[in-house]
Coordinates of C-alpha atoms in Angstrom, one line a residue:
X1 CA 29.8 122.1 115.6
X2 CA 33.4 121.8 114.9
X3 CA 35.6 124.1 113.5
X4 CA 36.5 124.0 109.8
X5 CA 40.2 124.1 110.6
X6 CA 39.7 120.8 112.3
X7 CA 38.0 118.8 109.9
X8 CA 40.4 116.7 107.7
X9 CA 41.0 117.9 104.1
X10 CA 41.0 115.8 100.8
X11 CA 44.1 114.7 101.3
X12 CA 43.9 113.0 105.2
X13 CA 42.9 109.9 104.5
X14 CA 45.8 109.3 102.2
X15 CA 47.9 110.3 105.0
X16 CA 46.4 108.0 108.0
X17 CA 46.7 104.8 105.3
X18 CA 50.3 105.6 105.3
X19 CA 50.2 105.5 109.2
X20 CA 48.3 102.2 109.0
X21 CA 50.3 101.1 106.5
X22 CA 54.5 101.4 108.6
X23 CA 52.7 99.7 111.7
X24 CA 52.0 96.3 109.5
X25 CA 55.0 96.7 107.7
X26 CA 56.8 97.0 111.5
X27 CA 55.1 94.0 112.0
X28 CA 56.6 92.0 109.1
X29 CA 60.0 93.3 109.9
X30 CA 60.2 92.1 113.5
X31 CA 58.8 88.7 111.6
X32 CA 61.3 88.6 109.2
X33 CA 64.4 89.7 112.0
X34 CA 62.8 87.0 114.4
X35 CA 62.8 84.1 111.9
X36 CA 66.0 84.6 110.2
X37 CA 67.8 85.1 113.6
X38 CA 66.1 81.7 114.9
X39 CA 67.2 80.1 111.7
X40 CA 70.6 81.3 111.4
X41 CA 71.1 80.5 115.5
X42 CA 69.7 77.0 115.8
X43 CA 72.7 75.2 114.0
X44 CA 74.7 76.6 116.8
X45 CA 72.9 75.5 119.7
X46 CA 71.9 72.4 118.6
X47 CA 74.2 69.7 120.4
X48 CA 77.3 67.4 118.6
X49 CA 78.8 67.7 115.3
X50 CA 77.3 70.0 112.3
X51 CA 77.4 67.4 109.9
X52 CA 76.3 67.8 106.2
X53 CA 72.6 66.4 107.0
X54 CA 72.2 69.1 109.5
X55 CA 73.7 71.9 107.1
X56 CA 71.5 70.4 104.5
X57 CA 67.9 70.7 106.2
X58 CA 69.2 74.2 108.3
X59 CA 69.1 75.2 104.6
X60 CA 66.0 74.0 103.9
X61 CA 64.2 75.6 106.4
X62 CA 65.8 78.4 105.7
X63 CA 64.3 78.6 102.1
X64 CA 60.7 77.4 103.7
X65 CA 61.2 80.5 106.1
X66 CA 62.3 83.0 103.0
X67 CA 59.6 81.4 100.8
X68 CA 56.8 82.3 103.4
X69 CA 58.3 85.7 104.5
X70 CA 58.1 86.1 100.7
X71 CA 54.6 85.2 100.7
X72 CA 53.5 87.8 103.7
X73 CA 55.5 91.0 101.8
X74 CA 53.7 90.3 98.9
X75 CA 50.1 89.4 100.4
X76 CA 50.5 92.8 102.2
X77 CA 51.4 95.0 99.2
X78 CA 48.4 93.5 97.8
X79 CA 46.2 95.1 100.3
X80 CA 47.2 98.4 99.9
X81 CA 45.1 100.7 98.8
X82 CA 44.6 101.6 95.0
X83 CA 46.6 104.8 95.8
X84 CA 50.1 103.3 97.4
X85 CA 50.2 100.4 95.2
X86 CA 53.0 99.6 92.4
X87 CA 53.8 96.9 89.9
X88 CA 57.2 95.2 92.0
X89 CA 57.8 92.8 88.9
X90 CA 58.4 96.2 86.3
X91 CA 61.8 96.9 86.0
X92 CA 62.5 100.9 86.6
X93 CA 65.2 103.0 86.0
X94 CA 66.1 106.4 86.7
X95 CA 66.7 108.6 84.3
X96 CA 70.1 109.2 83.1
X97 CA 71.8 112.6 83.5
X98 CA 72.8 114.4 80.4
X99 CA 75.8 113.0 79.2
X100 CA 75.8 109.8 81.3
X101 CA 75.8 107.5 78.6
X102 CA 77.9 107.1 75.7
X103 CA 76.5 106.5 72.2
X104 CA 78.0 102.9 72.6
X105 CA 76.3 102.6 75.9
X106 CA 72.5 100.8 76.4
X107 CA 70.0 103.7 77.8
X108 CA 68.6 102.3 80.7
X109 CA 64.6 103.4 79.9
X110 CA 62.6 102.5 77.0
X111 CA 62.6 103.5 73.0
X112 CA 60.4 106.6 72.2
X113 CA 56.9 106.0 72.4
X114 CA 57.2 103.0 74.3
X115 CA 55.9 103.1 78.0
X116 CA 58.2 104.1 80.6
X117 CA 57.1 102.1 83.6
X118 CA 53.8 100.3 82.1
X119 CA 51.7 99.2 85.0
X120 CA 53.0 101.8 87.2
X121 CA 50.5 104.3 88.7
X122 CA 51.1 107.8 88.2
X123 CA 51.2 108.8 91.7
X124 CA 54.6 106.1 92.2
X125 CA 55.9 107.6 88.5
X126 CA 56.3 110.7 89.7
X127 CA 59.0 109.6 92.0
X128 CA 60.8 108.0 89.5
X129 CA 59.3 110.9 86.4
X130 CA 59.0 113.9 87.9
X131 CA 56.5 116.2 85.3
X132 CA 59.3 118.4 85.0
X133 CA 62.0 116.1 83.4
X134 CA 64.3 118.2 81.7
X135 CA 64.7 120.1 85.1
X136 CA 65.9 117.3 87.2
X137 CA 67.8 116.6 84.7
X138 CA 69.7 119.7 84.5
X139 CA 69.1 120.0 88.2
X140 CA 71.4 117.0 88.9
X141 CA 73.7 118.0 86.5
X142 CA 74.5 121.1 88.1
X143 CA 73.7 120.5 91.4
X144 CA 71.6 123.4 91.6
X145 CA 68.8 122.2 94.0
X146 CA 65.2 122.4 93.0
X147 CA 62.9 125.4 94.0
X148 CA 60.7 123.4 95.5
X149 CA 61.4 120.7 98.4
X150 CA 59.6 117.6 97.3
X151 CA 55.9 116.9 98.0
X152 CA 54.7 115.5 101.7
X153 CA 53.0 113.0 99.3
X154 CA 56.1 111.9 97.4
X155 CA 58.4 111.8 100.2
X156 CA 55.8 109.4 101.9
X157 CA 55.6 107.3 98.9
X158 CA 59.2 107.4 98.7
X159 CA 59.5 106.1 102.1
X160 CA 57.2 103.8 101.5
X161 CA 58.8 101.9 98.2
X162 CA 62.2 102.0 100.1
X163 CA 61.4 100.3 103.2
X164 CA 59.3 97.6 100.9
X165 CA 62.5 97.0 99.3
X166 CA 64.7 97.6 102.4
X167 CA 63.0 94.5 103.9
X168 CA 63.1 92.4 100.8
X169 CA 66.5 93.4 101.3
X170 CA 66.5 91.7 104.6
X171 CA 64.9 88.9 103.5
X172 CA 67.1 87.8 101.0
X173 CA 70.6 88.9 102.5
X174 CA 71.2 85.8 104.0
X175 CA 71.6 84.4 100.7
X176 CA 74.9 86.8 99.5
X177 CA 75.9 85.7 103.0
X178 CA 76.0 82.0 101.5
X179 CA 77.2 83.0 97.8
X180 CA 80.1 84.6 99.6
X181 CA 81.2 82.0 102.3
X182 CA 79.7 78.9 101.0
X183 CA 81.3 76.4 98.3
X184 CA 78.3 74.0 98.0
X185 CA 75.3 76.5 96.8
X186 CA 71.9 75.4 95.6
X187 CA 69.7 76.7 92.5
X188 CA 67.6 78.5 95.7
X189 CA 70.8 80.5 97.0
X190 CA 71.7 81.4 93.2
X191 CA 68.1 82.7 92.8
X192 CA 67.9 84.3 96.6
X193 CA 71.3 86.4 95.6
X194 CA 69.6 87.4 92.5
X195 CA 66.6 88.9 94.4
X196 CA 68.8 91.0 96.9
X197 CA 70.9 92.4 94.3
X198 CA 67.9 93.5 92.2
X199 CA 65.7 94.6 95.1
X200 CA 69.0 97.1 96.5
X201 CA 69.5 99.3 93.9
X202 CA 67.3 102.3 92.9
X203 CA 66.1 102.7 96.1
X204 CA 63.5 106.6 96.0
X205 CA 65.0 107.9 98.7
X206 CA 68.4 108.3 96.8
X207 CA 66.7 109.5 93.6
X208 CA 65.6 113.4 92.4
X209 CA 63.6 114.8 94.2
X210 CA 63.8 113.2 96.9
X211 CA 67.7 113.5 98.0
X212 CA 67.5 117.2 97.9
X213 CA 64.5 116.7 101.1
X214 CA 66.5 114.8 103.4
X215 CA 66.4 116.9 106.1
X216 CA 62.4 115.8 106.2
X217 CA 63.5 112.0 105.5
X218 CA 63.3 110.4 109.4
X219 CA 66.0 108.2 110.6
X220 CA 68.8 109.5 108.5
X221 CA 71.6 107.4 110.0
X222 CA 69.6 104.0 109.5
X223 CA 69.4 104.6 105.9
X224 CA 73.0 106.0 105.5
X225 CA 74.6 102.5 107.6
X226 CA 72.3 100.2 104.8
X227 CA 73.1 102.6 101.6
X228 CA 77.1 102.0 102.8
X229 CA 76.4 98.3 102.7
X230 CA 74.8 98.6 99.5
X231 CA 77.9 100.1 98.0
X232 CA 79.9 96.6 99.9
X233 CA 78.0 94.8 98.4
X234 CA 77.9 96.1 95.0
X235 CA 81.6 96.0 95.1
X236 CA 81.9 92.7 95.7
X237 CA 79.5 92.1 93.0
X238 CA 82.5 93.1 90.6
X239 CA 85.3 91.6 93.0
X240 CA 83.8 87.9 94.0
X241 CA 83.7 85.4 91.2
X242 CA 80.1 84.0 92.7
X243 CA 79.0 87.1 92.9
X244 CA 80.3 87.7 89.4
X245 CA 78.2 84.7 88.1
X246 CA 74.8 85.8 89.9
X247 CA 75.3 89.4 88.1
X248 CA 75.6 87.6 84.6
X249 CA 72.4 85.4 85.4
X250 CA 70.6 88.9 86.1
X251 CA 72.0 90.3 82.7
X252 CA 71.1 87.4 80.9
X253 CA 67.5 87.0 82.2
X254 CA 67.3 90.9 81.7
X255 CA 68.0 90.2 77.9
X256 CA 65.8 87.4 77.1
X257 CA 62.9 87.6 80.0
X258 CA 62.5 91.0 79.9
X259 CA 63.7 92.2 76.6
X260 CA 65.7 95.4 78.3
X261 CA 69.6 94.3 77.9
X262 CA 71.3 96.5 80.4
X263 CA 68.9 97.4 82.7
X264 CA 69.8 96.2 86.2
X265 CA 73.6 97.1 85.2
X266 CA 72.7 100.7 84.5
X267 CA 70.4 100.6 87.9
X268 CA 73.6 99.4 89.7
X269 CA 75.6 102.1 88.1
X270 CA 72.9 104.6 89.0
X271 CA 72.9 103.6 92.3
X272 CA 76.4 103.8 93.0
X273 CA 76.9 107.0 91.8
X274 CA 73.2 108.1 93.9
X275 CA 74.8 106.9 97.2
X276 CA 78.1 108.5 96.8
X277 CA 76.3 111.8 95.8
X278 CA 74.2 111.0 99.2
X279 CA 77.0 111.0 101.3
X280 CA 78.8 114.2 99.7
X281 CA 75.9 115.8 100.6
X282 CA 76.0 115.2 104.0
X283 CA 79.8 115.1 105.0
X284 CA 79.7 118.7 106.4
X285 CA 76.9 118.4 108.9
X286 CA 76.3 114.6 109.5
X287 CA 78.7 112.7 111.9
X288 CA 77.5 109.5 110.9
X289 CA 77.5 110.0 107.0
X290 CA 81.2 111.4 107.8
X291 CA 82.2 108.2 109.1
X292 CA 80.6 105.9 106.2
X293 CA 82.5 108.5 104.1
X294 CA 85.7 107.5 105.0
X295 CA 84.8 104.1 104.6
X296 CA 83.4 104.2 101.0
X297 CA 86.4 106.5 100.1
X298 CA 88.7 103.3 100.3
X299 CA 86.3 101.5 98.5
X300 CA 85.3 103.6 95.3
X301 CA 88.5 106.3 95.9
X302 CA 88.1 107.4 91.7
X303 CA 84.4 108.3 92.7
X304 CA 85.1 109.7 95.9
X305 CA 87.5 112.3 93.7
X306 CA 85.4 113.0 90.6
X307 CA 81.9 111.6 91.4
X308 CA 80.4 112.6 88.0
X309 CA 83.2 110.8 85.9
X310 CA 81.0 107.8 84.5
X311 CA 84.7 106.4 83.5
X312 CA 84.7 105.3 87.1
X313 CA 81.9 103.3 87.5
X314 CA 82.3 99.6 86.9
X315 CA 80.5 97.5 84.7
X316 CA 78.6 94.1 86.4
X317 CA 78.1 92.4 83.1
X318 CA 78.7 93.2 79.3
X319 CA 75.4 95.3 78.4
X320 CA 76.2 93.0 74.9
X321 CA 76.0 89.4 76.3
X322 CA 77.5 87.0 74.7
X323 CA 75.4 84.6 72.7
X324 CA 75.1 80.8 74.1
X325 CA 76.4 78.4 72.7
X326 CA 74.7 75.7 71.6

């Protein structure tokens, strides 16, 4: 009755979950905008003095409010399907391009034999593990693109795991907000920090194959304005003695939680070098990415000159910590 070009292939309902799946996650991001913006607003418009009472329970309800949002992201990630799932508590890295690391230098991805990203399904590895490893690697290296744009499937996926963490991002940026500008800061802001510095780095989009696709990424001058205040915020991760402290809590819990010293550092590292390689990329024929460009040019100028000299990307932690004393 119906043509055969018009029936859906294999691959179609894959494709209409993902459709499915960007309206509810719309959903949870006007949530997340409306409650932080009523909780951030109602200090100021609530009548006399701001006295330490009222700082002290607009904090708390701010912490209820993250707590909950918290809840919804991860109550809908559980209801994914089987095939857009992934393990958010594994720790990935990318892999390192040849020569990245010195022989002093922690690799950020497991010993041989041991699992690269356990718990992960294949379908999300491949955006981090391409089959082909050796060629991305060499593909980076050289900045010879691939042969082949990436996958409709993997850009979607892609997509998808950024704007998770792009949101998580949200949710949790109030707290650098308070590490920053506050002196009085609770165990919750400490821990709130923590989560947006770990959730910003590593995003897919940034990451082989998918940075050499961009063209088919929607939206390019949203991501480009939220990848520049990555790299401000990652710099005052090395610059602001708070944020100092919540980067050694990461490297310590990194260490003796998840047995993989070095990890988030080398993600950080990774990530800074990803976003500066993003902008390059785009300098020529992008107005906006022009103008972050000149903006992250003052703030990492050795990378913006040699953006492949590993020299010139900082450290957040010793990758040996320190043993406590005690």
């Amino acid at each position: 009755m119906f043509s055969e070009s018009l029936v859906p292939d294999t691959g179609y309902g894959l494709y209409e979950e993902h459709f499915y799946t960007q309206i509810s996650m719309q959903k949870l991001a006007l949530d997340i905008h409306r409650t932080l913006s009523t909780a951030s607003t109602r200090p100021a418009s609530t009548p006399g003095l701001f006295t330490q009472t009222a700082k002290e329970k607009a904090s708390h309800e701010l912490h209820v409010a993250v707590d909950q949002l918290q809840s919804s992201l991860n109550e809908w990630q559980s209801q994914l399907m089987e095939g857009l799932q992934w393990n958010a508590n594994q720790i990935t890295t990318p892999i390192p391009f040849p020569g990245q690391f010195s022989a002093s230098y922690p690799a950020p991805y497991p010993t041989p034999g041991e699992e690269r990203m356990e718990g992960v399904m294949s379908a999300i590895g491949s955006v981090y593990f391409p089959s082909n490893q050796f060629m991305a690697q060499q593909q980076i290296a050289t900045g010879v693109l691939p042969t082949q744009p990436a996958s409709p499937d993997t850009i979607l996926q892609a997509l998808l795991r950024t704007r998770s963490s792009y949101l998580r991002c949200l949710l949790y940026r109030p707290y650098i907000y308070r590490v920053v500008h506050s002196d009085k800061l609770s165990s919750q802001d400490l821990v709130g920090a923590e989560e947006y510095l770990r959730q910003c780095v590593c995003w897919p989009i940034i990451m082989n194959p998918i940075c050499h696709s961009k063209r088919l990424i929607h939206g390019l001058y949203f991501w480009s304005h939220n990848l520049m205040g990555i790299l401000i915020i990652l710099r005052l991760a090395i610059t602001h003695p708070r944020l100092q402290a919540v980067c050694l809590s990461i490297g310590k819990k990194d260490k003796e939680e998840f047995n993989r010293p070095g990890a988030w550092n080398a993600q950080a590292r990774q990530t800074i070098l990803l976003c500066v390689e993003w902008f390059k990329s785009l300098v020529d024929n992008d107005g906006d990415a022009r103008w972050c460009w000149s903006i992250i040019q003052g703030i990492y100028p050795e990378l913006a000159l040699s953006p492949t000299n590993m020299r010139f990307l900082p450290e957040f932690y010793p990758t040996a910590m320190p043993p406590q004393e005690g």
